[in-house]
mmCIF file of C-alpha atoms and ligand atoms in Angstrom:
data_model
loop_
_atom_site.group_PDB
_atom_site.id
_atom_site.type_symbol
_atom_site.label_atom_id
_atom_site.label_comp_id
_atom_site.label_asym_id
_atom_site.label_seq_id
_atom_site.Cartn_x
_atom_site.Cartn_y
_atom_site.Cartn_z
ATOM 1 C CA MET H 292 12.484 -4.382 -17.442
ATOM 2 C CA GLU H 293 15.800 -3.882 -15.636
ATOM 3 C CA LEU H 294 16.651 -1.213 -13.101
ATOM 4 C CA THR H 295 19.483 0.039 -15.327
ATOM 5 C CA GLU H 296 16.952 0.893 -18.051
ATOM 6 C CA LEU H 297 15.248 3.488 -15.805
ATOM 7 C CA ASP H 298 16.135 7.160 -15.441
ATOM 8 C CA ALA H 299 17.797 7.166 -12.013
ATOM 9 C CA ARG H 300 17.018 10.878 -11.540
ATOM 10 C CA ARG H 301 13.274 10.342 -11.904
ATOM 11 C CA ILE H 302 12.551 7.486 -9.557
ATOM 12 C CA PRO H 303 9.225 8.161 -7.787
ATOM 13 C CA VAL H 304 9.529 8.851 -4.066
ATOM 14 C CA HIS H 305 6.329 6.976 -3.234
ATOM 15 C CA VAL H 306 4.801 4.033 -5.096
ATOM 16 C CA ALA H 307 1.511 2.478 -3.961
ATOM 17 C CA ILE H 308 0.191 -0.885 -5.159
ATOM 18 C CA VAL H 309 -3.232 -2.537 -5.176
ATOM 19 C CA MET H 310 -2.147 -6.181 -4.940
ATOM 20 C CA ASP H 311 -5.045 -7.811 -6.798
ATOM 21 C CA GLY H 312 -5.698 -11.119 -8.558
ATOM 22 C CA ASN H 313 -4.676 -13.711 -5.962
ATOM 23 C CA GLY H 314 -7.979 -15.571 -6.165
ATOM 24 C CA ARG H 315 -7.954 -15.760 -9.962
ATOM 25 C CA TRP H 316 -4.328 -16.901 -9.962
ATOM 26 C CA ALA H 317 -5.288 -19.833 -7.733
ATOM 27 C CA GLN H 318 -8.517 -20.625 -9.574
ATOM 28 C CA ARG H 319 -6.636 -20.894 -12.863
ATOM 29 C CA ARG H 320 -4.503 -23.593 -11.279
ATOM 30 C CA GLY H 321 -7.451 -25.420 -9.756
ATOM 31 C CA LEU H 322 -6.283 -24.388 -6.279
ATOM 32 C CA PRO H 323 -8.254 -22.823 -3.421
ATOM 33 C CA ARG H 324 -8.276 -18.987 -3.447
ATOM 34 C CA THR H 325 -6.213 -18.924 -0.271
ATOM 35 C CA ASP H 326 -3.257 -20.520 -2.101
ATOM 36 C CA GLY H 327 -3.227 -17.390 -4.239
ATOM 37 C CA HIS H 328 -2.822 -15.211 -1.137
ATOM 38 C CA ALA H 329 0.041 -17.443 0.028
ATOM 39 C CA ALA H 330 1.719 -17.117 -3.376
ATOM 40 C CA GLY H 331 1.452 -13.340 -3.065
ATOM 41 C CA GLU H 332 4.111 -13.334 -0.353
ATOM 42 C CA GLU H 333 6.948 -13.938 -2.797
ATOM 43 C CA ALA H 334 5.602 -11.196 -5.051
ATOM 44 C CA LEU H 335 5.518 -8.781 -2.132
ATOM 45 C CA MET H 336 9.035 -9.553 -0.924
ATOM 46 C CA ASP H 337 10.551 -9.323 -4.414
ATOM 47 C CA THR H 338 8.732 -6.014 -4.946
ATOM 48 C CA ILE H 339 9.978 -4.634 -1.620
ATOM 49 C CA TRP H 340 13.611 -5.543 -2.370
ATOM 50 C CA GLY H 341 13.256 -4.244 -5.911
ATOM 51 C CA ALA H 342 11.871 -0.938 -4.617
ATOM 52 C CA LEU H 343 14.704 -0.697 -2.096
ATOM 53 C CA ASP H 344 17.313 -1.278 -4.834
ATOM 54 C CA ALA H 345 15.662 1.400 -6.987
ATOM 55 C CA GLY H 346 15.791 3.976 -4.206
ATOM 56 C CA ILE H 347 12.023 4.260 -3.815
ATOM 57 C CA ARG H 348 11.601 5.762 -0.332
ATOM 58 C CA TRP H 349 7.962 4.905 0.336
ATOM 59 C CA LEU H 350 6.095 1.786 -0.743
ATOM 60 C CA THR H 351 2.462 1.356 0.240
ATOM 61 C CA VAL H 352 0.611 -1.910 -0.399
ATOM 62 C CA TYR H 353 -3.103 -2.611 -0.091
ATOM 63 C CA ALA H 354 -3.308 -5.778 1.992
ATOM 64 C CA PHE H 355 -6.892 -5.752 3.313
ATOM 65 C CA SER H 356 -9.643 -3.245 2.618
ATOM 66 C CA THR H 357 -12.553 -2.177 4.802
ATOM 67 C CA GLU H 358 -14.712 -3.868 2.147
ATOM 68 C CA ASN H 359 -12.868 -7.194 2.337
ATOM 69 C CA TRP H 360 -14.841 -8.117 5.485
ATOM 70 C CA LYS H 361 -17.658 -9.015 3.059
ATOM 71 C CA ARG H 362 -15.751 -12.154 2.021
ATOM 72 C CA PRO H 363 -16.503 -15.599 3.435
ATOM 73 C CA VAL H 364 -15.384 -15.897 7.070
ATOM 74 C CA ASP H 365 -12.873 -18.610 6.214
ATOM 75 C CA GLU H 366 -11.091 -16.380 3.717
ATOM 76 C CA VAL H 367 -11.131 -13.424 6.117
ATOM 77 C CA ARG H 368 -9.680 -15.630 8.855
ATOM 78 C CA TYR H 369 -7.042 -16.895 6.443
ATOM 79 C CA LEU H 370 -6.052 -13.355 5.490
ATOM 80 C CA MET H 371 -5.776 -12.294 9.134
ATOM 81 C CA ASN H 372 -3.531 -15.257 9.976
ATOM 82 C CA PHE H 373 -1.574 -14.834 6.764
ATOM 83 C CA ASN H 374 -0.761 -11.200 7.490
ATOM 84 C CA GLU H 375 0.195 -12.026 11.066
ATOM 85 C CA ARG H 376 2.533 -14.798 9.910
ATOM 86 C CA LEU H 377 4.021 -12.536 7.257
ATOM 87 C CA LEU H 378 4.911 -10.000 9.937
ATOM 88 C CA LEU H 379 6.402 -12.620 12.218
ATOM 89 C CA THR H 380 8.531 -14.312 9.582
ATOM 90 C CA ARG H 381 9.648 -11.254 7.633
ATOM 91 C CA ARG H 382 10.096 -8.423 10.096
ATOM 92 C CA ASP H 383 13.637 -9.367 11.094
ATOM 93 C CA GLU H 384 14.961 -9.351 7.542
ATOM 94 C CA LEU H 385 13.122 -6.090 6.836
ATOM 95 C CA HIS H 386 14.628 -4.612 9.986
ATOM 96 C CA ALA H 387 18.085 -5.879 8.991
ATOM 97 C CA LYS H 388 17.717 -3.986 5.697
ATOM 98 C CA ASN H 389 16.837 -0.765 7.557
ATOM 99 C CA VAL H 390 13.194 -0.826 6.378
ATOM 100 C CA LYS H 391 10.607 0.929 8.517
ATOM 101 C CA MET H 392 7.223 -0.781 8.687
ATOM 102 C CA GLN H 393 4.037 1.173 9.049
ATOM 103 C CA PHE H 394 0.302 0.442 9.085
ATOM 104 C CA LEU H 395 -2.479 2.490 7.607
ATOM 105 C CA GLY H 396 -5.958 1.536 8.640
ATOM 106 C CA ARG H 397 -8.580 1.331 11.322
ATOM 107 C CA ARG H 398 -7.779 -0.484 14.527
ATOM 108 C CA ASP H 399 -11.373 -1.515 15.105
ATOM 109 C CA TRP H 400 -12.857 -4.442 17.002
ATOM 110 C CA ARG H 401 -12.905 -6.646 13.926
ATOM 111 C CA VAL H 402 -9.112 -6.873 13.804
ATOM 112 C CA PRO H 403 -7.999 -9.589 16.251
ATOM 113 C CA LYS H 404 -6.106 -8.171 19.272
ATOM 114 C CA ARG H 405 -3.283 -10.593 18.564
ATOM 115 C CA ILE H 406 -2.651 -8.957 15.193
ATOM 116 C CA LEU H 407 -2.748 -5.460 16.647
ATOM 117 C CA ARG H 408 -0.075 -6.642 19.094
ATOM 118 C CA ARG H 409 2.119 -7.954 16.263
ATOM 119 C CA ILE H 410 1.647 -4.693 14.404
ATOM 120 C CA ASP H 411 2.712 -2.684 17.447
ATOM 121 C CA GLU H 412 5.779 -4.866 18.008
ATOM 122 C CA THR H 413 6.774 -4.446 14.363
ATOM 123 C CA LEU H 414 6.299 -0.659 14.460
ATOM 124 C CA GLU H 415 8.435 -0.482 17.585
ATOM 125 C CA LEU H 416 11.167 -2.745 16.159
ATOM 126 C CA THR H 417 11.573 -0.797 12.919
ATOM 127 C CA ARG H 418 10.624 2.712 13.963
ATOM 128 C CA ASP H 419 14.083 4.288 13.606
ATOM 129 C CA ASN H 420 14.873 2.687 10.236
ATOM 130 C CA THR H 421 15.565 5.065 7.387
ATOM 131 C CA ALA H 422 16.120 3.241 4.075
ATOM 132 C CA MET H 423 12.468 2.938 3.074
ATOM 133 C CA THR H 424 9.015 2.999 4.665
ATOM 134 C CA VAL H 425 6.775 0.080 3.761
ATOM 135 C CA SER H 426 3.183 0.840 4.693
ATOM 136 C CA MET H 427 0.692 -1.990 4.882
ATOM 137 C CA ALA H 428 -2.805 -0.687 4.237
ATOM 138 C CA PHE H 429 -4.650 -3.111 6.460
ATOM 139 C CA ASN H 430 -8.329 -2.724 7.329
ATOM 140 C CA TYR H 431 -7.834 0.392 5.238
ATOM 141 C CA GLY H 432 -10.462 2.381 3.375
ATOM 142 C CA GLY H 433 -9.919 5.789 1.801
ATOM 143 C CA ARG H 434 -13.356 6.943 2.913
ATOM 144 C CA ALA H 435 -12.800 5.618 6.436
ATOM 145 C CA GLU H 436 -9.505 7.539 6.565
ATOM 146 C CA LEU H 437 -11.318 10.754 5.638
ATOM 147 C CA VAL H 438 -14.109 10.069 8.144
ATOM 148 C CA ASP H 439 -11.469 9.506 10.831
ATOM 149 C CA ALA H 440 -9.747 12.757 9.871
ATOM 150 C CA VAL H 441 -13.018 14.709 10.054
ATOM 151 C CA ARG H 442 -13.818 13.190 13.453
ATOM 152 C CA ALA H 443 -10.396 14.184 14.799
ATOM 153 C CA ILE H 444 -10.706 17.726 13.441
ATOM 154 C CA VAL H 445 -14.169 18.159 14.974
ATOM 155 C CA ALA H 446 -13.004 16.639 18.274
ATOM 156 C CA GLU H 447 -10.240 19.255 18.435
ATOM 157 C CA GLY H 448 -12.869 21.996 18.085
ATOM 158 C CA THR H 449 -11.334 23.547 14.960
ATOM 159 C CA PRO H 450 -13.641 26.305 13.645
ATOM 160 C CA ALA H 451 -15.075 25.511 10.190
ATOM 161 C CA GLY H 452 -13.463 28.546 8.592
ATOM 162 C CA LYS H 453 -10.009 27.399 9.728
ATOM 163 C CA ILE H 454 -10.203 24.031 7.974
ATOM 164 C CA ASP H 455 -8.222 23.827 4.769
ATOM 165 C CA GLU H 456 -6.441 21.090 2.811
ATOM 166 C CA ARG H 457 -3.470 21.210 5.159
ATOM 167 C CA THR H 458 -5.750 20.596 8.140
ATOM 168 C CA ILE H 459 -7.101 17.462 6.499
ATOM 169 C CA ARG H 460 -3.648 16.236 5.516
ATOM 170 C CA ARG H 461 -2.418 16.673 9.074
ATOM 171 C CA HIS H 462 -5.155 14.287 10.241
ATOM 172 C CA LEU H 463 -4.580 11.477 7.765
ATOM 173 C CA TYR H 464 -3.192 8.182 9.104
ATOM 174 C CA ASP H 465 0.385 9.293 8.354
ATOM 175 C CA PRO H 466 0.664 13.066 7.959
ATOM 176 C CA THR H 467 4.350 12.741 6.994
ATOM 177 C CA MET H 468 3.675 10.425 4.048
ATOM 178 C CA PRO H 469 4.099 12.143 0.666
ATOM 179 C CA ASP H 470 1.394 11.521 -1.938
ATOM 180 C CA PRO H 471 2.210 8.563 -4.200
ATOM 181 C CA GLU H 472 3.398 9.745 -7.610
ATOM 182 C CA LEU H 473 2.630 6.297 -8.995
ATOM 183 C CA VAL H 474 -0.202 3.895 -8.165
ATOM 184 C CA ILE H 475 -0.116 0.417 -9.697
ATOM 185 C CA ARG H 476 -3.018 -2.018 -9.848
ATOM 186 C CA THR H 477 -2.511 -5.599 -10.951
ATOM 187 C CA SER H 478 -4.922 -8.157 -12.451
ATOM 188 C CA GLY H 479 -6.478 -6.020 -15.175
ATOM 189 C CA GLU H 480 -9.053 -4.250 -12.992
ATOM 190 C CA TYR H 481 -9.430 -0.554 -13.761
ATOM 191 C CA ARG H 482 -10.578 0.883 -10.458
ATOM 192 C CA THR H 483 -9.121 2.175 -7.227
ATOM 193 C CA SER H 484 -11.393 0.263 -4.780
ATOM 194 C CA ASN H 485 -11.249 2.892 -2.019
ATOM 195 C CA PHE H 486 -7.448 3.087 -1.852
ATOM 196 C CA LEU H 487 -5.697 6.353 -0.795
ATOM 197 C CA LEU H 488 -8.544 8.603 -1.973
ATOM 198 C CA TRP H 489 -7.071 11.870 -0.756
ATOM 199 C CA GLU H 490 -3.477 10.953 -1.491
ATOM 200 C CA MET H 491 -3.937 9.838 -5.095
ATOM 201 C CA ALA H 492 -5.610 13.020 -6.343
ATOM 202 C CA TYR H 493 -2.719 13.572 -8.770
ATOM 203 C CA SER H 494 -1.078 10.158 -8.947
ATOM 204 C CA GLU H 495 -0.168 8.547 -12.241
ATOM 205 C CA LEU H 496 -2.120 5.282 -12.519
ATOM 206 C CA VAL H 497 -0.597 2.220 -14.143
ATOM 207 C CA PHE H 498 -2.726 -0.878 -14.713
ATOM 208 C CA THR H 499 -1.245 -4.251 -15.584
ATOM 209 C CA ASP H 500 -2.842 -7.582 -16.429
ATOM 210 C CA VAL H 501 -0.250 -9.456 -14.338
ATOM 211 C CA LEU H 502 -1.924 -11.237 -11.426
ATOM 212 C CA TRP H 503 -0.379 -10.276 -8.095
ATOM 213 C CA PRO H 504 1.296 -13.655 -7.312
ATOM 214 C CA ASP H 505 3.182 -13.385 -10.653
ATOM 215 C CA PHE H 506 4.313 -9.786 -10.031
ATOM 216 C CA ARG H 507 8.078 -9.293 -9.634
ATOM 217 C CA ARG H 508 10.493 -6.390 -9.433
ATOM 218 C CA SER H 509 10.735 -6.336 -13.250
ATOM 219 C CA ASP H 510 7.004 -5.522 -13.339
ATOM 220 C CA LEU H 511 7.580 -2.738 -10.808
ATOM 221 C CA TYR H 512 10.349 -1.336 -13.015
ATOM 222 C CA ALA H 513 8.094 -1.580 -16.088
ATOM 223 C CA ALA H 514 5.492 0.501 -14.239
ATOM 224 C CA VAL H 515 8.139 3.050 -13.213
ATOM 225 C CA ASP H 516 9.268 3.190 -16.848
ATOM 226 C CA GLU H 517 5.696 3.963 -17.919
ATOM 227 C CA PHE H 518 5.523 6.603 -15.170
ATOM 228 C CA GLN H 519 8.713 8.206 -16.467
ATOM 229 C CA ARG H 520 7.131 8.593 -19.912
ATOM 230 C CA ARG H 521 4.106 10.466 -18.570
ATOM 231 C CA ASP H 522 3.826 14.242 -18.759
ATOM 232 C CA ARG H 523 2.703 15.445 -15.335
ATOM 233 C CA ARG H 524 1.010 18.814 -15.490
ATOM 234 C CA PHE H 525 -0.956 19.116 -12.230
ATOM 235 C CA GLY H 526 -3.557 21.272 -13.929
ATOM 236 C CA GLY H 527 -0.911 23.702 -15.118
ATOM 237 C CA LEU H 528 1.160 23.727 -18.265
ATOM 238 C CA SER H 529 4.531 22.452 -17.071
ATOM 239 C CA ASP H 530 5.980 20.020 -14.532
ATOM 240 C CA ALA H 531 5.260 21.272 -11.034
ATOM 241 C CA ASP H 532 5.142 19.449 -7.762
ATOM 242 C CA PRO H 533 1.915 19.554 -5.731
ATOM 243 C CA ASN H 534 3.822 17.936 -2.844
ATOM 244 C CA ALA H 535 5.809 21.103 -2.339
ATOM 245 C CA ARG H 536 4.099 22.415 0.720
HETATM 246 C C1 IPE Z 928 -6.218 -9.504 -3.735
HETATM 247 O O1 IPE Z 928 -6.599 -10.658 -4.429
HETATM 248 C C2 IPE Z 928 -5.992 -9.758 -2.263
HETATM 249 C C3 IPE Z 928 -7.005 -9.175 -1.377
HETATM 250 C C4 IPE Z 928 -8.036 -8.491 -1.752
HETATM 251 C C5 IPE Z 928 -6.836 -9.421 0.025
HETATM 252 P P1 IPE Z 928 -8.126 -11.101 -4.539
HETATM 253 O O2 IPE Z 928 -8.411 -12.036 -3.426
HETATM 254 O O3 IPE Z 928 -9.000 -9.913 -4.615
HETATM 255 O O4 IPE Z 928 -8.093 -11.887 -5.906
HETATM 256 P P2 IPE Z 928 -9.225 -11.843 -7.044
HETATM 257 O O5 IPE Z 928 -9.446 -10.415 -7.385
HETATM 258 O O6 IPE Z 928 -10.436 -12.498 -6.472
HETATM 259 O O7 IPE Z 928 -8.612 -12.606 -8.165
HETATM 260 C C1 IPE Z 929 -8.705 -4.283 -3.448
HETATM 261 O O1 IPE Z 929 -8.937 -5.483 -4.099
HETATM 262 C C2 IPE Z 929 -8.249 -4.527 -2.037
HETATM 263 C C3 IPE Z 929 -6.944 -5.175 -1.875
HETATM 264 C C4 IPE Z 929 -6.116 -5.492 -2.844
HETATM 265 C C5 IPE Z 929 -6.570 -5.465 -0.527
HETATM 266 P P1 IPE Z 929 -10.415 -6.144 -4.156
HETATM 267 O O2 IPE Z 929 -10.280 -7.388 -4.937
HETATM 268 O O3 IPE Z 929 -10.942 -6.257 -2.769
HETATM 269 O O4 IPE Z 929 -11.235 -5.022 -4.917
HETATM 270 P P2 IPE Z 929 -12.567 -5.153 -5.802
HETATM 271 O O5 IPE Z 929 -13.554 -5.933 -4.989
HETATM 272 O O6 IPE Z 929 -12.182 -5.860 -7.057
HETATM 273 O O7 IPE Z 929 -12.960 -3.744 -6.042
HETATM 274 MG MG1 MG Z 930 -9.660 -8.796 -6.154
#
């Protein structure tokens, strides 16, 4: 699918992606699972540039979940180093293209200090950029995000009767982030795996059999095309926007 085939007036503001299938991609080639993660870098960069060209303003990618710590230590270590190296080698070109980098997730003791430092440097470098916000969901869990929000609300001493949906939204990892209109999951798995629980209440879900390392901007555009064919009703009878708040 080409960008020119899409309806330019109905490009989603925020697209979120569960980048899945790296291990299977590698296994099918008789390679170690970690080679699949490495091959995912090209998929990610092509998707970022494709999103930028399409005018998508927010792109959120699931890079490491709070459940991924259950994997063998070698794979976890590989993923930590891989994400650090990705930041180091790519942040300058992202910055040059006016892309703002952001991180959604828990900064707990399990994340090496070195990586937290790289994250902070990257946030600082790109913080005033305006073309697009790329959020890396890293040590991210939707339930953890809600637990963290509840803790913050309680710590502030907010009376129970004063808590509404806006209170919760204000305490999410990025209160300024609009809900994703479109959530894509690759590799033929039909689940959300604890991604953006609050935020995807009304997202359109698109599942594709493409394994993440094979994903390219044309696959992103195909998902946007499917999104543009959906009738979004938000519980009502006509198109309305639940993000209007
Ligand atoms: C997604 O690929 C990347 C991460 C979860 C970090 P997987 O590693 O889950 O690949 P499969 O699902 O085993 O093929
Ligand atoms: C979801 O993929 C997490 C990321 C893509 C980072 P998983 O491969 O970890 O999810 P499950 O285990 O299939 O639910
Ligand atoms: Mg997987």
